[in-house]
PDB file of C-alpha atoms and ligand atoms in Angstrom:
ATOM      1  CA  UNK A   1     136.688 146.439  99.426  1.00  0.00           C
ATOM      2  CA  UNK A   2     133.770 148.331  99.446  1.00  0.00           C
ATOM      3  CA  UNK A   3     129.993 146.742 101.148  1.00  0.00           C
ATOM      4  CA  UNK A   4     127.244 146.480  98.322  1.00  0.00           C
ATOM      5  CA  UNK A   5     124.168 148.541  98.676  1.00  0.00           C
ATOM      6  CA  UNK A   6     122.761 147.419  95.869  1.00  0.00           C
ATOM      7  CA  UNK A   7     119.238 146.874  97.943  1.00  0.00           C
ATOM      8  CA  UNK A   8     119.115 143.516  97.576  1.00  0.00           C
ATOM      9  CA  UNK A   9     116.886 141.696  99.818  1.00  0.00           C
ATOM     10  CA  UNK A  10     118.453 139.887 102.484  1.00  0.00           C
ATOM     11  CA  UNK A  11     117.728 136.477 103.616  1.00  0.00           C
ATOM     12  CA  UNK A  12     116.267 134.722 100.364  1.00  0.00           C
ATOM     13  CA  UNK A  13     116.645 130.956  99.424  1.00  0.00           C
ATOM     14  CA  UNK A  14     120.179 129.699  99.157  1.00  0.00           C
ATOM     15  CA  UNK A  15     120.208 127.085  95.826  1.00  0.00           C
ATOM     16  CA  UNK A  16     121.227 124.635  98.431  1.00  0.00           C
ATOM     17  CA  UNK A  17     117.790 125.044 100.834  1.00  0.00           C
ATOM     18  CA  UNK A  18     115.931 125.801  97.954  1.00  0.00           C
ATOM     19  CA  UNK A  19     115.958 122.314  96.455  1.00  0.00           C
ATOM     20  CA  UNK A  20     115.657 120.608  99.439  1.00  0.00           C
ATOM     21  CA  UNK A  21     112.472 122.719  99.880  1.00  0.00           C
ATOM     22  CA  UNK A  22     111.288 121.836  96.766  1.00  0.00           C
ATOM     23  CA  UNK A  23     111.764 117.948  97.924  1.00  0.00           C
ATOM     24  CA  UNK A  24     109.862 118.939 101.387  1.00  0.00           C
ATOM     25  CA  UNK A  25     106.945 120.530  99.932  1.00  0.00           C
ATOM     26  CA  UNK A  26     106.448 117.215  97.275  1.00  0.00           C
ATOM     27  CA  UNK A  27     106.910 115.166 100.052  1.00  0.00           C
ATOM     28  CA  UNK A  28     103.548 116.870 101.615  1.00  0.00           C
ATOM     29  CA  UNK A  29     102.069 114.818  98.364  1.00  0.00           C
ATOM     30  CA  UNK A  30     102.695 111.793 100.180  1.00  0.00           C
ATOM     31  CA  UNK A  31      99.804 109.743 101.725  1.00  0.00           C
ATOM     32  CA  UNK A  32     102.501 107.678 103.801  1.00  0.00           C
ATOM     33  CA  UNK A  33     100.852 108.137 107.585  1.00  0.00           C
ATOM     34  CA  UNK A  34     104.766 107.512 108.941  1.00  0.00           C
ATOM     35  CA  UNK A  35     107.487 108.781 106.368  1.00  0.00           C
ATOM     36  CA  UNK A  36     106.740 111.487 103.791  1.00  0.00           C
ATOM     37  CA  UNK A  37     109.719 111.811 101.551  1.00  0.00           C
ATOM     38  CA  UNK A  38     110.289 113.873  98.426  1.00  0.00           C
ATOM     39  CA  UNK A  39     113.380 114.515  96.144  1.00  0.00           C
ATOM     40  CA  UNK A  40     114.443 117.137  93.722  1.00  0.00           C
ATOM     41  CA  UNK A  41     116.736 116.313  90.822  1.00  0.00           C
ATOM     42  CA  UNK A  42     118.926 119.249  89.609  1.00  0.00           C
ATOM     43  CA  UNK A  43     121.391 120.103  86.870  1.00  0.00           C
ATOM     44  CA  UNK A  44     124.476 121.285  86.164  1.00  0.00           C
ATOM     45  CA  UNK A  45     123.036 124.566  85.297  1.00  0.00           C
ATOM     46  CA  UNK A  46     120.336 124.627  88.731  1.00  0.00           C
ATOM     47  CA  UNK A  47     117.516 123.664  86.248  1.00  0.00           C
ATOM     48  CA  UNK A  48     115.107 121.503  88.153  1.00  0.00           C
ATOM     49  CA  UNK A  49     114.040 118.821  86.191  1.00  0.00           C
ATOM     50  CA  UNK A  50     112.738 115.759  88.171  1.00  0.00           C
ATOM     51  CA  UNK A  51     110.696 115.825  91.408  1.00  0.00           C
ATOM     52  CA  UNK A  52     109.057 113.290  93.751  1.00  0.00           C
ATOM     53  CA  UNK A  53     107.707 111.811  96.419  1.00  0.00           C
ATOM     54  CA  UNK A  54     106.663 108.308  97.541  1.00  0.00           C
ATOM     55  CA  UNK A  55     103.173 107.078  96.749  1.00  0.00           C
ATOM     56  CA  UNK A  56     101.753 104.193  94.789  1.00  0.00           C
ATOM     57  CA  UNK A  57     101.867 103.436  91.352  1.00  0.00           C
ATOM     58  CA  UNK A  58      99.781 105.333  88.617  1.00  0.00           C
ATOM     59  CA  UNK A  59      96.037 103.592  88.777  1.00  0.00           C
ATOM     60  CA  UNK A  60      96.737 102.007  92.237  1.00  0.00           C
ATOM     61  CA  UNK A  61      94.278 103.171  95.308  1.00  0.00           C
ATOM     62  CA  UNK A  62      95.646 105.075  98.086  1.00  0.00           C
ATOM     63  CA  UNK A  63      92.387 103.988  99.513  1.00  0.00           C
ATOM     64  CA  UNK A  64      92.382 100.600  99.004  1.00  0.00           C
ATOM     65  CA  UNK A  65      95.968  99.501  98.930  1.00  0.00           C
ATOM     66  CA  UNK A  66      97.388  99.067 102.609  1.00  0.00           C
ATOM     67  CA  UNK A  67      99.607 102.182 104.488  1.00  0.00           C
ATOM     68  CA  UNK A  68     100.481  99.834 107.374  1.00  0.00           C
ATOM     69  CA  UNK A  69     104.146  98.827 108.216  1.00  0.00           C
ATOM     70  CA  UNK A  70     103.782  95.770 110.112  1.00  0.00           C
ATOM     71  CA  UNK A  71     102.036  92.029 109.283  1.00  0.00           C
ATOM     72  CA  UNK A  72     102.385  89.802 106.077  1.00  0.00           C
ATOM     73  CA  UNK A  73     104.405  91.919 103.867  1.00  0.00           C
ATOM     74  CA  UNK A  74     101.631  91.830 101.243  1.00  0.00           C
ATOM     75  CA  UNK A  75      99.635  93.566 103.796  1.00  0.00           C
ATOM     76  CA  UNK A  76     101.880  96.193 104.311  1.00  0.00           C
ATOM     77  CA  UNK A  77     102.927  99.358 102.334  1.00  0.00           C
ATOM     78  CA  UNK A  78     106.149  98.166 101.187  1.00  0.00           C
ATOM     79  CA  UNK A  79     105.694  95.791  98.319  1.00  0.00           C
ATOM     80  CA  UNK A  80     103.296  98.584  96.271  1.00  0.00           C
ATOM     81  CA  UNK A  81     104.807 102.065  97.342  1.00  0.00           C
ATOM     82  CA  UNK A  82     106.992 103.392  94.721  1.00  0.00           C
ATOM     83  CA  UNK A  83     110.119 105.500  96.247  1.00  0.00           C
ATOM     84  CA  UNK A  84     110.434 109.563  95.836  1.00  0.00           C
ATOM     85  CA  UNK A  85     113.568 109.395  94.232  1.00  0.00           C
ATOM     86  CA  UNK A  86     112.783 106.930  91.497  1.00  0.00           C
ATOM     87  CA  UNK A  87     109.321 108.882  91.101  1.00  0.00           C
ATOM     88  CA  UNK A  88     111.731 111.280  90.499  1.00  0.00           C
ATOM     89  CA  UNK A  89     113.696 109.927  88.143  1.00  0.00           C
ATOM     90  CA  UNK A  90     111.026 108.589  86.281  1.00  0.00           C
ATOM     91  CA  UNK A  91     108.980 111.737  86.502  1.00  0.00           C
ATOM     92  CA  UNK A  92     111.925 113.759  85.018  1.00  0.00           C
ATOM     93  CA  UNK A  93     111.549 115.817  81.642  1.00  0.00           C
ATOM     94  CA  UNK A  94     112.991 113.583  78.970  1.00  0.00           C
ATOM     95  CA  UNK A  95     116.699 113.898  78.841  1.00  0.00           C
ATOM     96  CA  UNK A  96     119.975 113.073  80.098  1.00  0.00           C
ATOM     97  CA  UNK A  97     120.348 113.012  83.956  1.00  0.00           C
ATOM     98  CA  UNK A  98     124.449 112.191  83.897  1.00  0.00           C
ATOM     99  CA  UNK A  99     125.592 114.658  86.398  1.00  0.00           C
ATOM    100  CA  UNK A 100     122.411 115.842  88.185  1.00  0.00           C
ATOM    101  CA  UNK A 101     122.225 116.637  91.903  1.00  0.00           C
ATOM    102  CA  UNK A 102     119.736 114.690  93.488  1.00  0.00           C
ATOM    103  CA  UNK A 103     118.001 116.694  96.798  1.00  0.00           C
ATOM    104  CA  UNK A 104     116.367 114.123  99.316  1.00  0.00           C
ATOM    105  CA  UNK A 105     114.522 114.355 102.405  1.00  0.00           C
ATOM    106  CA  UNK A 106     115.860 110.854 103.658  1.00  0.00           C
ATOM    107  CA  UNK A 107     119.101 109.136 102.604  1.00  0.00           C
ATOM    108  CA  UNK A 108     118.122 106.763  99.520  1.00  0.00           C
ATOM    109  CA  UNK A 109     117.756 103.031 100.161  1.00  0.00           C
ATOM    110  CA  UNK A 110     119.508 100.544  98.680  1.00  0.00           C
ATOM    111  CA  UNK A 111     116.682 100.090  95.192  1.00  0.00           C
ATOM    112  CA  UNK A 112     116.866 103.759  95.085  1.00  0.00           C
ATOM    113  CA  UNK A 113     120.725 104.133  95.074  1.00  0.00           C
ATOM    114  CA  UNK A 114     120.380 101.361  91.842  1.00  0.00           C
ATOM    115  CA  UNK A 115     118.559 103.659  90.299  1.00  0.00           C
ATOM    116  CA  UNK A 116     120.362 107.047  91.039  1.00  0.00           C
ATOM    117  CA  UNK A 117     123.379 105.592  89.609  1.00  0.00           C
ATOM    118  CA  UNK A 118     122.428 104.205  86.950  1.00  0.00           C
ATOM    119  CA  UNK A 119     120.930 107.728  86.021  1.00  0.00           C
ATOM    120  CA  UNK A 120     124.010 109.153  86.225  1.00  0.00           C
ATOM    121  CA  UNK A 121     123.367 111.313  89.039  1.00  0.00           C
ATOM    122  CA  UNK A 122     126.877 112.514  90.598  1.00  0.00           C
ATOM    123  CA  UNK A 123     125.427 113.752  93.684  1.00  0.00           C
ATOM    124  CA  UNK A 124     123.155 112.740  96.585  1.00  0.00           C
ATOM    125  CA  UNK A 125     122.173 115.903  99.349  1.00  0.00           C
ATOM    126  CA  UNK A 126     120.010 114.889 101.845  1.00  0.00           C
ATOM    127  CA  UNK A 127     118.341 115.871 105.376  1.00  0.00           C
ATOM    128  CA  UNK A 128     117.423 112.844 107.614  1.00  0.00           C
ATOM    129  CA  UNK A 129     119.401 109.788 107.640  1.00  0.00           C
ATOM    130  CA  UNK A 130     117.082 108.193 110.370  1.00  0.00           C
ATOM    131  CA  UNK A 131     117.928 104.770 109.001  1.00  0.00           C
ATOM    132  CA  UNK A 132     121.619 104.963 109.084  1.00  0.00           C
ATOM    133  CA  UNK A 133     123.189 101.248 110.397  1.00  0.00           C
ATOM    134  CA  UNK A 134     120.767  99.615 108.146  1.00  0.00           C
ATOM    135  CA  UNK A 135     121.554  97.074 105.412  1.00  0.00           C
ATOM    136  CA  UNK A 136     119.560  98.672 102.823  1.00  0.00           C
ATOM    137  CA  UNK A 137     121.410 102.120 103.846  1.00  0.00           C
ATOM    138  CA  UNK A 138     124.868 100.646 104.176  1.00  0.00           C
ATOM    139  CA  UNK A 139     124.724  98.952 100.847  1.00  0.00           C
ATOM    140  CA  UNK A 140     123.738 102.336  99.487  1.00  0.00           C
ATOM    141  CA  UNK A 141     126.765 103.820 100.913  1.00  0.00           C
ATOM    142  CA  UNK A 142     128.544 101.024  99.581  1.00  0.00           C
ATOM    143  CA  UNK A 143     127.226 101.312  96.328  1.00  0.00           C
ATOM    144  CA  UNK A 144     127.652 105.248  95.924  1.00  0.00           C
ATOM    145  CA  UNK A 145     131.119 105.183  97.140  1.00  0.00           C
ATOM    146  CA  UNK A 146     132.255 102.534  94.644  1.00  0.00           C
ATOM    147  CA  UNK A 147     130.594 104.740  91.962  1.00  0.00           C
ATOM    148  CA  UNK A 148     131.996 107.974  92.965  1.00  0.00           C
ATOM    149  CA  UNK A 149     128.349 109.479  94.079  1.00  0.00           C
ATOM    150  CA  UNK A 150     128.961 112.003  96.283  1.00  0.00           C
ATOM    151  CA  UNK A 151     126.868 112.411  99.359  1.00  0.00           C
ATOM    152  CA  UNK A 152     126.562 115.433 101.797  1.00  0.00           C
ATOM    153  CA  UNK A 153     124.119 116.096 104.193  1.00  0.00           C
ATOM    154  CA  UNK A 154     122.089 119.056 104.221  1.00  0.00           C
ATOM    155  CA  UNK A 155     123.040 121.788 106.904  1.00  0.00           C
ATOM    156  CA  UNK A 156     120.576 124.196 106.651  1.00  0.00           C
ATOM    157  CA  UNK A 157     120.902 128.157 106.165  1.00  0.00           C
ATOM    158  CA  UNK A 158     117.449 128.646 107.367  1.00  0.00           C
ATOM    159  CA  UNK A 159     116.189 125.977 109.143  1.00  0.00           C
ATOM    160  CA  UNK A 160     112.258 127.100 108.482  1.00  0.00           C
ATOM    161  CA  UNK A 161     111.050 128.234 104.917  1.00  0.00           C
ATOM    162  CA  UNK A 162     107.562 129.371 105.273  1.00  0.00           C
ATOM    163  CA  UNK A 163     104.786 129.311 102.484  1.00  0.00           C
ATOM    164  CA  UNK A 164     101.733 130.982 102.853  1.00  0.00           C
ATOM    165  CA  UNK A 165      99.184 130.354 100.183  1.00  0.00           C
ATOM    166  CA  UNK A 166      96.756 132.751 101.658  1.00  0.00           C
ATOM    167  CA  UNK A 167      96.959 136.558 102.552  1.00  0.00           C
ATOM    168  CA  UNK A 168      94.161 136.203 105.510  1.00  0.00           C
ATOM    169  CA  UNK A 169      94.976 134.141 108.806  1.00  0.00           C
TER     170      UNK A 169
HETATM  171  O1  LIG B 201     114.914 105.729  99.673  1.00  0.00           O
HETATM  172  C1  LIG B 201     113.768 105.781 100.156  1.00  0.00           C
HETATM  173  C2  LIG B 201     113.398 105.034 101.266  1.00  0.00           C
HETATM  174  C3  LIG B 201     112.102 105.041 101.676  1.00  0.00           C
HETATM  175  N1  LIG B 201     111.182 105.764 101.018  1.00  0.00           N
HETATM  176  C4  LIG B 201     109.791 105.723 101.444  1.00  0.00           C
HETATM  177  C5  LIG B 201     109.139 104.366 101.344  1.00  0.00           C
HETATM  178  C6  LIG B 201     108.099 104.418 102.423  1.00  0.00           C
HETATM  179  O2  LIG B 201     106.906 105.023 101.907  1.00  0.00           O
HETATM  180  C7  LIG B 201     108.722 105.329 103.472  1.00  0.00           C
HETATM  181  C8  LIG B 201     109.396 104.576 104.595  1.00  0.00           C
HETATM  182  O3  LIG B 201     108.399 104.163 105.488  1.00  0.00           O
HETATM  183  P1  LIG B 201     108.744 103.725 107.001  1.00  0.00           P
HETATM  184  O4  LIG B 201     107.403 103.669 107.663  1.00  0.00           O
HETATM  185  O5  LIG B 201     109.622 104.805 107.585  1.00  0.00           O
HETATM  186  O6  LIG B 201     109.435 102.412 106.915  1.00  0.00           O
HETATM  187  O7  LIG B 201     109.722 106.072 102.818  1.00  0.00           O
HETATM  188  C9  LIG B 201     111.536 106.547  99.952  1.00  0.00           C
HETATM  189  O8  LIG B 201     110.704 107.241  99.335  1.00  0.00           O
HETATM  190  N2  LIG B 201     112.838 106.551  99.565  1.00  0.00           N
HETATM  191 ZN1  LIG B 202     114.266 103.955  98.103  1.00  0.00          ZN
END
């Protein structure tokens, strides 16, 4: 068979890093000090149509609501802070998500794999699974598998994706 020379550029954005690229660059939304995640909800045609990132609610300080992870739990972060993928979700154009990939920088917790199911999302791809062994993460596991959620984790084709948003320095 004959080699293209078409001219296309080489080394562009697979679909695959793309996505999770999107998901990294909402995470940098985040105000989290230790975990900054974001997600990226795709369809079956590689529409985008749901991003993310964790942060609190609509109306709720980042400056007056706590960031911290340890003491009473209403002094920490985790009662308030609302997850990337169900901002997602919820942030998604209005529509039907049955069969969506969902892109994720860390492997969904247990509240979050609720909610990806019940969306009808078929597919989870994700980067970091830093809390692997846990509870919340096993009962995700448990939960996709019974559903028939597919998960895969992300293996890079470029493992940097640069943005510059300015032509000097
Ligand atoms: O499925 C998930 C799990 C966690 N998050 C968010 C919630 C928190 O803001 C951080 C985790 O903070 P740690 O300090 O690492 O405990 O990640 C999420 O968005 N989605
Ligand atoms: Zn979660």
């Amino acid at each position: 068979m004959q080699a293209a020379h078409s001219g296309k550029r080489s080394g562009y954005l697979s679909w695959d890093d793309y996505f999770m690229a999107v998901a990294l660059l909402s995470a940098q939304r985040s105000k989290d000090p230790s975990t900054q995640v974001g997600a990226c909800i795709v369809n079956s045609q590689k529409r985008i149509v749901g991003v993310g990132y964790n942060g609190f609610p609509t109306g709720c300080s980042d400056d007056t609501l706590p960031w911290s992870r340890e003491g009473d739990f209403i002094d920490t972060k985790y009662p308030y802070v609302c997850h990337a993928e169900l901002n997602a979700v919820l942030n998604s154009v209005p529509g039907n998500l049955t069969g969506c990939a969902i892109y994720t920088a860390l492997f969904p917790c247990n509240e979050c794999a609720k909610v990806i199911i019940q969306a009808g999302i078929r597919e989870v791809v994700y980067l970091s699974d830093k809390y692997a062994g846990t509870d919340s993460v096993r009962a995700s596991r448990h939960m996709f598998e019974q559903a028939g959620v597919a998960c895969r984790q992300l293996e890079p084709a470029n493992p940097v994706v640069t943005i510059r948003l300015s032509e000097n320095g």
